[in-house]
Amino acid sequence: MRRKIIAGNWKMNNNLKSTVELISEIINKMDNHLENTDVVVCPPFTSLETAVELTKNSKVRVGAQNMFYEKNGAFTGEVSAEMIKNIGCEYVIIGHSERRTIFGESNEWINKKIKKALEEGLKPIFCIGETLEERQNGTMEQVLKTQVFEGLSGVTESQMANIIIAYEPVWAIGTGVTASPEQADEAHKYVRNLVENLYNSSVAQELIIQYGGSMKPENAKELLSKPNIDGGLIGGASLKADSFLSIINASN
Ligand code: PGA
């Protein structure tokens, strides 16, 4: 049985003080008997080291929200995979739709980032998803296929054990509109098939595919009970301990 991963993508929210408050509240209230769920928080870069320190003796793991694919050098404003790994992070979100649309990240860049993250021992949370227009004009499957094939180009079968895919339909992110459990499960199944075509069925069966896009306490249980949905990447609802915890509890 695949484990579930519930990850909070804080985006550009929380300073150091509110990071300490939110993480402390999550740790204090979290059920420590979660057998099949891993919990991850992804604060902004400025809070990562503090988050790692705070979560040391807990079940909460820490991830970054982005990285650059070069090792070091003249890349003003960027942070490398090695730097993220060095302070104790385990995960890194790569290719989030906000990175793709606002910051112009291409599948090629995302692929380079994924390979670099893996090389440094980080677990990429690789985000994919179609826009509303792509869903409506019937190109959704082609879009997902291109994102998956180009994003995973050159990633080996054994490296696949360290990758998580987050299916996040762009029209559901931050909008309050959630994909129905059936729509999400169908897309996850399609993505799993793509991965089976690229690798084999055991890689596809072991792959964790999270859903992201307005997941909240009210819809988490139904989404997470679907056979192909292995967790969530949660934005808005991860910014309050109680709603994040209730999603975590819904995963068990
Ligand atoms: P949301 O964001 O839960 O606020 O829709 C999800 C995400 O962008 O990862």
Coordinates of N, CA and C and ligand atoms in Angstrom, one line a residue:
M1 N 0.8 -1.2 0.0 CA 0.0 0.0 0.0 C 0.9 1.3 0.0
R2 N 0.5 2.2 -0.8 CA 1.3 3.5 -0.9 C 1.0 4.3 0.3
R3 N 2.1 5.0 0.8 CA 1.9 5.9 1.9 C 1.2 7.2 1.4
K4 N 0.7 8.0 2.3 CA 0.1 9.2 1.9 C 1.0 10.4 2.4
I5 N 1.1 11.4 1.6 CA 1.9 12.6 2.0 C 1.1 13.8 1.9
I6 N 0.9 14.4 3.1 CA 0.2 15.7 3.2 C 1.3 16.8 3.3
A7 N 1.3 17.7 2.3 CA 2.3 18.7 2.4 C 1.7 20.1 2.3
G8 N 2.2 21.0 3.1 CA 1.7 22.4 3.1 C 2.6 23.3 2.3
N9 N 2.0 23.9 1.3 CA 2.7 24.8 0.5 C 2.4 26.2 0.9
W10 N 3.2 26.8 1.7 CA 2.9 28.1 2.4 C 2.9 29.2 1.4
K11 N 3.6 29.0 0.2 CA 3.8 30.1 -0.7 C 4.5 31.3 0.0
M12 N 4.1 32.5 -0.4 CA 4.8 33.7 0.2 C 4.1 34.2 1.4
N13 N 4.0 33.3 2.4 CA 3.3 33.6 3.6 C 4.1 33.2 4.8
N14 N 3.9 34.0 5.9 CA 4.5 33.7 7.2 C 6.0 34.2 7.3
N15 N 6.2 35.1 8.3 CA 7.6 35.5 8.6 C 8.1 34.5 9.7
L16 N 9.3 34.8 10.3 CA 9.9 33.9 11.2 C 9.0 33.6 12.4
K17 N 8.4 34.7 12.9 CA 7.6 34.6 14.2 C 6.4 33.7 13.9
S18 N 5.7 34.0 12.8 CA 4.4 33.2 12.5 C 4.8 31.8 12.1
T19 N 6.0 31.6 11.5 CA 6.4 30.2 11.2 C 6.6 29.4 12.5
V20 N 7.2 30.0 13.5 CA 7.4 29.3 14.8 C 6.1 29.0 15.4
E21 N 5.2 30.0 15.4 CA 3.8 29.7 16.0 C 3.1 28.6 15.3
L22 N 3.0 28.7 13.9 CA 2.3 27.7 13.2 C 2.8 26.3 13.3
I23 N 4.2 26.2 13.2 CA 4.8 24.8 13.2 C 4.6 24.3 14.7
S24 N 4.8 25.1 15.7 CA 4.7 24.6 17.1 C 3.2 24.1 17.3
E25 N 2.3 24.9 16.8 CA 0.9 24.4 17.0 C 0.6 23.1 16.2
I26 N 1.1 23.0 15.1 CA 1.0 21.7 14.3 C 1.6 20.5 15.1
I27 N 2.8 20.7 15.6 CA 3.5 19.6 16.3 C 2.7 19.3 17.6
N28 N 2.3 20.3 18.3 CA 1.7 20.1 19.6 C 0.3 19.4 19.4
K29 N -0.4 19.7 18.4 CA -1.7 19.1 18.2 C -1.8 17.8 17.4
M30 N -0.6 17.5 16.7 CA -0.7 16.4 15.7 C -0.7 15.0 16.4
D31 N -1.5 14.2 15.8 CA -1.6 12.8 16.3 C -0.4 12.1 15.9
N32 N 0.4 11.6 16.9 CA 1.7 11.0 16.6 C 1.6 9.6 16.2
H33 N 0.4 9.1 16.1 CA 0.2 7.7 15.7 C -0.2 7.5 14.3
L34 N 0.1 8.5 13.5 CA -0.3 8.4 12.0 C 0.6 7.4 11.4
E35 N 0.1 6.3 11.1 CA 0.9 5.1 10.6 C 1.3 5.3 9.1
N36 N 0.4 5.8 8.3 CA 0.6 5.7 6.9 C 0.7 7.1 6.2
T37 N 0.9 8.1 7.0 CA 0.9 9.4 6.5 C 2.2 10.1 6.8
D38 N 2.8 10.8 5.8 CA 4.0 11.6 6.1 C 3.5 13.1 6.0
V39 N 4.0 13.9 6.9 CA 3.6 15.3 6.9 C 4.8 16.2 6.6
V40 N 4.6 17.1 5.7 CA 5.7 18.0 5.2 C 5.1 19.5 5.3
V41 N 6.0 20.4 5.7 CA 5.7 21.8 5.6 C 6.7 22.5 4.7
C42 N 6.3 23.4 3.8 CA 7.2 24.1 2.9 C 7.0 25.6 3.1
P43 N 7.8 26.1 4.1 CA 7.7 27.6 4.3 C 8.7 28.3 3.3
P44 N 8.6 29.6 3.3 CA 9.6 30.4 2.4 C 11.0 30.1 2.9
F45 N 11.9 30.4 2.0 CA 13.4 30.2 2.2 C 13.8 30.8 3.6
T46 N 13.3 32.0 3.9 CA 13.8 32.7 5.1 C 13.4 31.9 6.4
S47 N 12.5 31.0 6.3 CA 12.1 30.3 7.5 C 12.5 28.8 7.5
L48 N 13.2 28.4 6.5 CA 13.5 27.0 6.4 C 14.4 26.4 7.5
E49 N 15.4 27.1 7.8 CA 16.3 26.6 8.8 C 15.6 26.5 10.2
T50 N 14.9 27.5 10.5 CA 14.1 27.5 11.8 C 13.1 26.3 11.7
A51 N 12.5 26.1 10.6 CA 11.5 25.0 10.5 C 12.2 23.7 10.7
V52 N 13.3 23.5 10.2 CA 14.1 22.3 10.4 C 14.4 22.0 11.8
E53 N 14.9 23.1 12.5 CA 15.2 23.0 13.9 C 14.0 22.6 14.7
L54 N 12.9 23.3 14.5 CA 11.7 23.1 15.3 C 11.1 21.7 15.1
T55 N 11.3 21.1 13.9 CA 10.6 19.8 13.7 C 11.5 18.6 13.9
K56 N 12.7 18.9 14.4 CA 13.7 17.8 14.6 C 13.2 16.6 15.3
N57 N 12.5 16.8 16.4 CA 12.1 15.6 17.1 C 10.6 15.3 16.9
S58 N 10.1 15.7 15.7 CA 8.7 15.4 15.4 C 8.6 14.6 14.1
K59 N 7.3 14.4 13.8 CA 7.1 13.6 12.5 C 7.0 14.5 11.3
V60 N 7.1 15.8 11.5 CA 7.0 16.8 10.4 C 8.3 16.9 9.7
R61 N 8.3 16.9 8.4 CA 9.5 17.1 7.6 C 9.4 18.4 6.9
V62 N 10.5 18.9 6.3 CA 10.5 20.2 5.8 C 10.9 20.2 4.3
G63 N 10.3 21.0 3.5 CA 10.6 21.2 2.1 C 10.7 22.6 1.7
A64 N 11.5 22.9 0.6 CA 11.5 24.2 0.1 C 10.5 24.3 -1.1
Q65 N 10.3 25.5 -1.5 CA 9.2 25.7 -2.5 C 9.8 25.9 -3.9
N66 N 11.1 25.9 -4.0 CA 11.7 26.1 -5.3 C 13.2 26.0 -5.1
M67 N 14.0 25.9 -6.2 CA 15.5 25.9 -6.2 C 15.9 26.2 -7.6
F68 N 17.2 26.4 -7.8 CA 17.8 26.6 -9.1 C 18.6 25.4 -9.4
Y69 N 18.8 25.1 -10.7 CA 19.4 23.8 -11.1 C 21.0 23.9 -11.1
E70 N 21.5 25.1 -11.0 CA 23.0 25.1 -11.1 C 23.6 24.9 -9.7
K71 N 24.8 24.5 -9.6 CA 25.4 24.2 -8.3 C 25.7 25.4 -7.5
N72 N 26.3 26.4 -8.1 CA 26.6 27.7 -7.4 C 27.0 28.7 -8.5
G73 N 27.3 29.9 -8.1 CA 27.8 30.9 -9.1 C 27.0 32.1 -9.2
A74 N 27.1 32.8 -10.3 CA 26.5 34.1 -10.5 C 25.1 34.0 -10.9
F75 N 24.2 33.7 -9.9 CA 22.8 33.6 -10.2 C 22.0 34.3 -9.1
T76 N 22.1 35.6 -9.2 CA 21.6 36.5 -8.2 C 20.1 36.2 -7.9
G77 N 19.9 36.0 -6.6 CA 18.5 35.7 -6.1 C 18.2 34.3 -6.1
E78 N 19.0 33.4 -6.5 CA 18.7 32.0 -6.6 C 19.3 31.2 -5.4
V79 N 18.7 30.0 -5.1 CA 19.1 29.1 -4.0 C 19.3 27.7 -4.6
S80 N 20.4 27.1 -4.3 CA 20.7 25.8 -4.9 C 20.2 24.6 -4.1
A81 N 20.1 23.5 -4.8 CA 19.6 22.3 -4.1 C 20.6 21.9 -3.0
E82 N 21.8 22.1 -3.2 CA 22.8 21.7 -2.2 C 22.6 22.6 -0.9
M83 N 22.3 23.9 -1.1 CA 22.0 24.8 0.1 C 20.8 24.3 0.9
I84 N 19.8 23.9 0.1 CA 18.5 23.4 0.8 C 18.8 22.1 1.5
K85 N 19.5 21.2 0.9 CA 19.8 19.9 1.5 C 20.7 20.2 2.8
N86 N 21.6 21.1 2.6 CA 22.6 21.3 3.7 C 22.0 21.8 5.0
I87 N 20.9 22.5 4.9 CA 20.2 22.9 6.2 C 19.2 21.9 6.7
G88 N 19.1 20.8 6.0 CA 18.3 19.7 6.6 C 16.9 19.5 6.0
C89 N 16.6 20.2 4.8 CA 15.4 19.9 4.2 C 15.4 18.6 3.4
E90 N 14.2 17.9 3.3 CA 14.2 16.7 2.6 C 13.5 16.8 1.3
Y91 N 12.6 17.8 1.1 CA 11.8 17.9 -0.1 C 12.0 19.2 -0.7
V92 N 11.6 19.3 -2.0 CA 11.5 20.6 -2.7 C 10.4 20.5 -3.7
I93 N 9.6 21.6 -3.7 CA 8.5 21.7 -4.7 C 9.1 22.2 -6.0
I94 N 8.8 21.5 -7.1 CA 9.4 21.9 -8.4 C 8.3 22.0 -9.4
G95 N 8.3 23.1 -10.2 CA 7.4 23.3 -11.3 C 5.9 23.6 -10.9
H96 N 5.8 24.3 -9.7 CA 4.4 24.7 -9.3 C 3.9 25.6 -10.4
S97 N 2.6 25.6 -10.6 CA 2.0 26.4 -11.7 C 2.3 27.9 -11.6
E98 N 2.4 28.4 -10.3 CA 2.8 29.8 -10.2 C 4.2 30.0 -10.7
R99 N 5.1 29.1 -10.5 CA 6.4 29.2 -11.1 C 6.4 29.2 -12.6
R100 N 5.5 28.3 -13.1 CA 5.4 28.2 -14.6 C 4.8 29.4 -15.2
T101 N 3.7 29.9 -14.6 CA 3.0 31.1 -15.2 C 3.6 32.4 -14.9
I102 N 3.8 32.7 -13.6 CA 4.3 34.0 -13.2 C 5.8 34.2 -13.5
F103 N 6.6 33.1 -13.3 CA 8.0 33.2 -13.5 C 8.6 32.5 -14.8
G104 N 7.6 32.1 -15.6 CA 8.0 31.6 -16.9 C 8.8 30.3 -16.9
E105 N 8.7 29.4 -16.0 CA 9.5 28.2 -16.0 C 9.0 27.2 -17.0
S106 N 9.9 26.7 -17.8 CA 9.6 25.8 -18.9 C 9.7 24.3 -18.4
N107 N 9.2 23.4 -19.1 CA 9.4 22.0 -18.8 C 10.9 21.6 -18.8
E108 N 11.6 22.3 -19.6 CA 13.1 22.0 -19.7 C 13.8 22.4 -18.4
W109 N 13.4 23.6 -17.9 CA 14.0 24.0 -16.6 C 13.6 23.1 -15.5
I110 N 12.3 22.8 -15.5 CA 11.8 21.9 -14.4 C 12.5 20.6 -14.4
N111 N 12.7 20.1 -15.6 CA 13.5 18.8 -15.7 C 14.9 18.9 -15.1
K112 N 15.6 20.0 -15.5 CA 16.9 20.2 -14.9 C 16.9 20.3 -13.4
K113 N 15.8 21.0 -12.9 CA 15.7 21.2 -11.4 C 15.5 19.8 -10.8
I114 N 14.6 19.0 -11.4 CA 14.3 17.7 -10.8 C 15.5 16.8 -10.7
K115 N 16.3 16.8 -11.8 CA 17.5 16.0 -11.9 C 18.5 16.5 -10.8
K116 N 18.7 17.8 -10.7 CA 19.6 18.3 -9.7 C 19.2 18.0 -8.3
A117 N 17.9 18.2 -8.0 CA 17.4 17.9 -6.7 C 17.7 16.4 -6.3
L118 N 17.4 15.5 -7.3 CA 17.6 14.1 -7.0 C 19.1 13.8 -6.8
E119 N 20.0 14.5 -7.6 CA 21.4 14.3 -7.4 C 21.9 14.7 -6.0
E120 N 21.2 15.7 -5.5 CA 21.6 16.2 -4.1 C 20.9 15.5 -3.0
G121 N 20.1 14.5 -3.3 CA 19.4 13.8 -2.3 C 18.1 14.4 -1.8
L122 N 17.6 15.4 -2.5 CA 16.3 15.9 -2.1 C 15.2 15.2 -2.9
K123 N 14.0 15.2 -2.3 CA 12.8 14.5 -2.9 C 12.0 15.6 -3.6
P124 N 11.9 15.6 -4.9 CA 11.1 16.6 -5.6 C 9.6 16.3 -5.5
I125 N 8.9 17.3 -5.2 CA 7.4 17.3 -5.4 C 7.1 18.0 -6.7
F126 N 7.0 17.2 -7.7 CA 6.9 17.6 -9.1 C 5.5 18.0 -9.5
C127 N 5.2 19.3 -9.7 CA 3.8 19.7 -10.0 C 3.5 19.8 -11.5
I128 N 2.3 19.3 -11.8 CA 1.8 19.3 -13.1 C 0.3 19.7 -13.1
G129 N -0.3 20.1 -14.2 CA -1.7 20.4 -14.2 C -2.1 21.2 -15.4
E130 N -3.3 21.1 -15.8 CA -3.8 21.8 -16.9 C -4.6 23.0 -16.5
T131 N -4.7 24.0 -17.4 CA -5.6 25.1 -17.2 C -7.0 24.8 -17.5
L132 N -7.9 25.7 -17.2 CA -9.3 25.5 -17.5 C -9.5 25.4 -19.0
E133 N -8.9 26.3 -19.7 CA -9.0 26.3 -21.1 C -8.5 25.0 -21.8
E134 N -7.4 24.4 -21.2 CA -6.9 23.2 -21.8 C -7.9 22.0 -21.5
R135 N -8.5 22.1 -20.3 CA -9.5 21.0 -20.0 C -10.7 21.1 -20.9
Q136 N -11.1 22.4 -21.1 CA -12.3 22.5 -21.9 C -12.1 22.3 -23.4
N137 N -10.9 22.6 -23.9 CA -10.7 22.4 -25.4 C -10.1 21.0 -25.7
G138 N -10.1 20.2 -24.7 CA -9.7 18.8 -25.0 C -8.2 18.5 -25.1
T139 N -7.4 19.4 -24.7 CA -5.9 19.2 -24.8 C -5.3 18.8 -23.4
M140 N -6.2 18.6 -22.4 CA -5.6 18.3 -21.1 C -4.7 17.1 -21.1
E141 N -5.1 16.0 -21.7 CA -4.2 14.8 -21.7 C -2.9 15.1 -22.4
Q142 N -2.9 15.8 -23.5 CA -1.6 16.1 -24.1 C -0.7 17.0 -23.3
V143 N -1.4 17.9 -22.6 CA -0.6 18.8 -21.7 C 0.1 18.1 -20.6
L144 N -0.7 17.2 -19.9 CA -0.2 16.4 -18.8 C 0.9 15.5 -19.3
K145 N 0.7 14.9 -20.5 CA 1.7 14.0 -21.1 C 3.0 14.7 -21.3
T146 N 2.9 15.9 -21.9 CA 4.2 16.7 -22.2 C 4.9 17.1 -20.9
Q147 N 4.1 17.5 -19.9 CA 4.7 17.9 -18.6 C 5.4 16.7 -18.0
V148 N 4.7 15.5 -18.0 CA 5.3 14.3 -17.4 C 6.6 13.9 -18.2
F149 N 6.4 13.7 -19.5 CA 7.5 13.2 -20.3 C 8.7 14.1 -20.2
E150 N 8.5 15.4 -20.4 CA 9.6 16.3 -20.5 C 10.2 16.5 -19.1
G151 N 9.3 16.6 -18.1 CA 9.8 16.8 -16.7 C 10.6 15.6 -16.2
L152 N 10.3 14.4 -16.6 CA 11.0 13.2 -16.1 C 12.1 12.7 -17.1
S153 N 12.3 13.5 -18.1 CA 13.3 13.0 -19.1 C 14.7 12.8 -18.4
G154 N 15.3 11.6 -18.6 CA 16.6 11.3 -18.1 C 16.5 10.9 -16.6
V155 N 15.4 10.9 -16.0 CA 15.3 10.4 -14.6 C 15.2 8.9 -14.6
T156 N 16.1 8.2 -13.8 CA 16.2 6.8 -13.9 C 15.1 6.1 -13.1
E157 N 14.9 4.8 -13.4 CA 13.9 4.0 -12.7 C 14.1 4.1 -11.2
S158 N 15.4 3.9 -10.7 CA 15.6 3.9 -9.3 C 15.4 5.3 -8.7
Q159 N 15.6 6.3 -9.4 CA 15.4 7.7 -8.9 C 13.9 7.9 -8.7
M160 N 13.1 7.2 -9.4 CA 11.6 7.4 -9.4 C 11.1 7.2 -8.0
A161 N 11.8 6.4 -7.2 CA 11.3 6.1 -5.8 C 11.3 7.3 -4.9
N162 N 12.1 8.3 -5.4 CA 12.2 9.5 -4.6 C 11.4 10.7 -5.1
I163 N 10.6 10.5 -6.1 CA 9.8 11.5 -6.7 C 8.4 11.4 -6.3
I164 N 7.8 12.6 -6.0 CA 6.3 12.7 -5.8 C 5.8 13.5 -6.9
I165 N 4.7 13.1 -7.5 CA 4.0 14.0 -8.4 C 2.8 14.6 -7.7
A166 N 2.6 16.0 -7.9 CA 1.4 16.6 -7.5 C 0.6 17.0 -8.7
Y167 N -0.6 16.4 -8.8 CA -1.5 16.9 -9.8 C -2.3 18.0 -9.3
E168 N -2.1 19.2 -9.9 CA -2.8 20.4 -9.5 C -3.4 21.1 -10.7
P169 N -4.7 20.8 -10.9 CA -5.3 21.6 -12.0 C -5.3 23.1 -11.7
V170 N -4.8 23.8 -12.6 CA -4.6 25.2 -12.4 C -5.8 26.0 -12.0
W171 N -7.0 25.5 -12.6 CA -8.2 26.2 -12.3 C -8.7 25.9 -10.9
A172 N -8.1 25.0 -10.2 CA -8.5 24.7 -8.8 C -7.6 25.4 -7.8
I173 N -6.5 25.9 -8.2 CA -5.5 26.4 -7.2 C -6.0 27.8 -6.7
G174 N -6.2 27.9 -5.4 CA -6.5 29.1 -4.8 C -7.9 29.7 -5.2
T175 N -8.7 28.9 -5.9 CA -9.9 29.5 -6.4 C -11.2 29.1 -5.6
G176 N -11.0 28.1 -4.7 CA -12.1 27.6 -3.9 C -12.8 26.5 -4.7
V177 N -12.5 26.4 -6.0 CA -13.2 25.3 -6.8 C -12.2 24.1 -6.8
T178 N -12.8 23.0 -6.4 CA -12.0 21.8 -6.3 C -12.4 20.8 -7.4
A179 N -11.4 20.1 -7.9 CA -11.8 19.0 -8.8 C -12.6 18.0 -8.1
S180 N -13.6 17.5 -8.7 CA -14.4 16.4 -8.0 C -13.5 15.3 -7.7
P181 N -13.8 14.5 -6.7 CA -13.0 13.3 -6.5 C -12.8 12.4 -7.7
E182 N -13.9 12.3 -8.5 CA -13.8 11.5 -9.7 C -12.9 12.1 -10.8
Q183 N -13.1 13.4 -11.0 CA -12.2 14.1 -11.9 C -10.7 13.9 -11.5
A184 N -10.4 14.1 -10.2 CA -9.1 14.1 -9.8 C -8.5 12.6 -9.9
D185 N -9.3 11.7 -9.5 CA -8.9 10.3 -9.6 C -8.6 9.8 -11.0
E186 N -9.4 10.3 -11.9 CA -9.3 10.0 -13.3 C -7.9 10.6 -13.8
A187 N -7.7 11.8 -13.5 CA -6.4 12.4 -13.9 C -5.2 11.7 -13.3
H188 N -5.3 11.3 -12.0 CA -4.2 10.6 -11.4 C -4.0 9.3 -12.1
K189 N -5.1 8.6 -12.4 CA -5.0 7.3 -13.1 C -4.3 7.5 -14.5
Y190 N -4.6 8.6 -15.1 CA -4.0 8.9 -16.4 C -2.5 9.1 -16.2
V191 N -2.1 9.9 -15.2 CA -0.7 10.2 -15.0 C 0.0 8.9 -14.6
R192 N -0.6 8.1 -13.8 CA 0.0 6.8 -13.4 C 0.3 5.9 -14.6
N193 N -0.7 5.9 -15.6 CA -0.5 5.2 -16.8 C 0.7 5.8 -17.6
L194 N 0.8 7.1 -17.6 CA 1.9 7.7 -18.4 C 3.3 7.2 -17.8
V195 N 3.3 7.2 -16.5 CA 4.5 6.7 -15.8 C 4.8 5.2 -16.1
E196 N 3.7 4.5 -16.1 CA 3.9 3.1 -16.5 C 4.5 2.9 -17.9
N197 N 4.0 3.8 -18.8 CA 4.5 3.7 -20.2 C 6.0 4.1 -20.2
L198 N 6.4 5.1 -19.4 CA 7.8 5.6 -19.4 C 8.7 4.6 -18.7
Y199 N 8.2 3.9 -17.6 CA 9.0 3.0 -16.8 C 8.4 1.6 -16.9
N200 N 7.7 1.3 -15.8 CA 7.0 0.0 -15.8 C 5.9 0.0 -14.7
S201 N 5.2 -1.1 -14.6 CA 4.1 -1.0 -13.7 C 4.4 -0.9 -12.2
S202 N 5.6 -1.5 -11.8 CA 5.9 -1.4 -10.4 C 6.3 0.1 -10.0
V203 N 7.0 0.8 -10.9 CA 7.3 2.2 -10.7 C 6.0 3.0 -10.6
A204 N 5.1 2.7 -11.5 CA 3.8 3.4 -11.5 C 3.0 3.1 -10.3
Q205 N 3.0 1.9 -9.9 CA 2.1 1.5 -8.7 C 2.7 2.1 -7.4
E206 N 4.0 2.3 -7.4 CA 4.6 2.8 -6.1 C 4.7 4.3 -6.1
L207 N 4.4 5.0 -7.2 CA 4.5 6.4 -7.3 C 3.4 7.1 -6.4
I208 N 3.8 8.0 -5.6 CA 2.9 8.8 -4.8 C 2.4 10.0 -5.7
I209 N 1.1 10.1 -5.9 CA 0.6 11.2 -6.6 C -0.4 12.0 -5.7
Q210 N 0.0 13.2 -5.4 CA -0.8 14.1 -4.5 C -1.8 14.9 -5.4
Y211 N -2.9 15.2 -4.7 CA -3.8 16.2 -5.4 C -3.6 17.5 -4.8
G212 N -3.6 18.6 -5.6 CA -3.6 20.0 -5.0 C -4.5 20.9 -5.8
G213 N -5.1 21.8 -5.1 CA -6.1 22.7 -5.7 C -7.3 22.8 -4.8
S214 N -7.3 23.8 -3.9 CA -8.4 24.0 -2.9 C -8.8 22.7 -2.1
M215 N -7.8 21.9 -1.8 CA -8.1 20.9 -0.8 C -8.3 21.5 0.5
K216 N -9.4 21.1 1.2 CA -9.7 21.6 2.5 C -10.4 20.6 3.4
P217 N -10.6 20.9 4.7 CA -11.1 19.9 5.6 C -12.5 19.3 5.0
E218 N -13.3 20.1 4.4 CA -14.6 19.7 3.9 C -14.5 18.7 2.8
N219 N -13.4 18.7 2.0 CA -13.4 17.8 0.8 C -12.3 16.8 0.9
A220 N -11.4 16.9 1.9 CA -10.2 16.1 1.9 C -10.5 14.6 2.0
K221 N -11.4 14.2 2.9 CA -11.7 12.8 3.1 C -12.1 12.1 1.8
E222 N -13.0 12.7 1.1 CA -13.5 12.1 -0.1 C -12.4 12.0 -1.2
L223 N -11.7 13.1 -1.3 CA -10.6 13.0 -2.3 C -9.5 12.0 -1.9
L224 N -9.2 11.9 -0.6 CA -8.1 11.0 -0.2 C -8.5 9.6 -0.1
S225 N -9.8 9.3 -0.3 CA -10.3 7.9 -0.2 C -10.2 7.3 -1.6
K226 N -9.9 8.1 -2.6 CA -9.9 7.6 -4.0 C -8.6 6.8 -4.2
P227 N -8.7 5.7 -5.0 CA -7.6 4.8 -5.1 C -6.3 5.4 -5.6
N228 N -6.4 6.4 -6.5 CA -5.2 6.9 -7.1 C -4.7 8.2 -6.4
I229 N -5.3 8.6 -5.4 CA -5.0 9.9 -4.7 C -4.2 9.6 -3.4
D230 N -2.9 10.0 -3.4 CA -2.0 9.5 -2.3 C -1.6 10.7 -1.5
G231 N -2.5 11.7 -1.3 CA -2.1 12.8 -0.4 C -2.5 14.1 -1.0
G232 N -2.0 15.1 -0.4 CA -2.4 16.5 -0.9 C -1.2 17.5 -0.8
L233 N -1.2 18.4 -1.7 CA -0.4 19.6 -1.6 C -1.3 20.7 -1.4
I234 N -1.2 21.3 -0.2 CA -2.2 22.2 0.3 C -1.7 23.6 0.5
G235 N -2.3 24.5 -0.2 CA -1.9 25.9 -0.1 C -2.7 26.6 1.1
G236 N -3.8 27.3 0.7 CA -4.5 28.1 1.7 C -4.8 27.4 3.0
A237 N -5.3 26.2 2.9 CA -5.7 25.5 4.1 C -4.5 24.9 5.0
S238 N -3.3 25.2 4.5 CA -2.2 24.8 5.3 C -1.7 25.9 6.2
L239 N -2.3 27.1 6.1 CA -1.8 28.2 6.8 C -2.5 28.4 8.2
K240 N -3.4 27.5 8.5 CA -4.0 27.4 9.8 C -3.8 26.0 10.3
A241 N -3.3 25.9 11.6 CA -3.0 24.6 12.1 C -4.2 23.7 12.1
D242 N -5.3 24.2 12.5 CA -6.5 23.3 12.6 C -7.0 22.8 11.3
S243 N -7.0 23.6 10.2 CA -7.4 23.0 9.0 C -6.4 22.1 8.4
F244 N -5.1 22.4 8.6 CA -4.1 21.5 8.1 C -4.2 20.1 8.8
L245 N -4.3 20.2 10.1 CA -4.4 19.0 10.9 C -5.6 18.2 10.6
S246 N -6.7 18.8 10.2 CA -7.9 18.0 9.9 C -7.7 17.3 8.6
I247 N -7.0 17.9 7.7 CA -6.7 17.2 6.4 C -5.7 16.1 6.7
I248 N -4.8 16.3 7.5 CA -3.8 15.2 7.9 C -4.7 14.0 8.5
N249 N -5.6 14.3 9.4 CA -6.4 13.3 10.0 C -7.3 12.6 9.0
A250 N -7.7 13.3 8.0 CA -8.6 12.7 7.0 C -7.8 11.7 6.1
S251 N -6.5 11.8 6.1 CA -5.7 10.9 5.3 C -5.5 9.5 5.9
N252 N -5.8 9.4 7.2 CA -5.6 8.1 7.8 C -6.7 7.1 7.9
Ligands
PGA1 P1 -4.6 25.9 -2.7 O1 -3.1 25.8 -3.3 O2 -4.7 24.8 -1.8 O3 -4.6 27.2 -2.0 O4 -5.5 25.8 -3.8 C1 -2.5 24.6 -3.7 C2 -1.2 24.8 -4.3 O5 -1.0 25.8 -5.1 O6 -0.2 24.0 -4.1

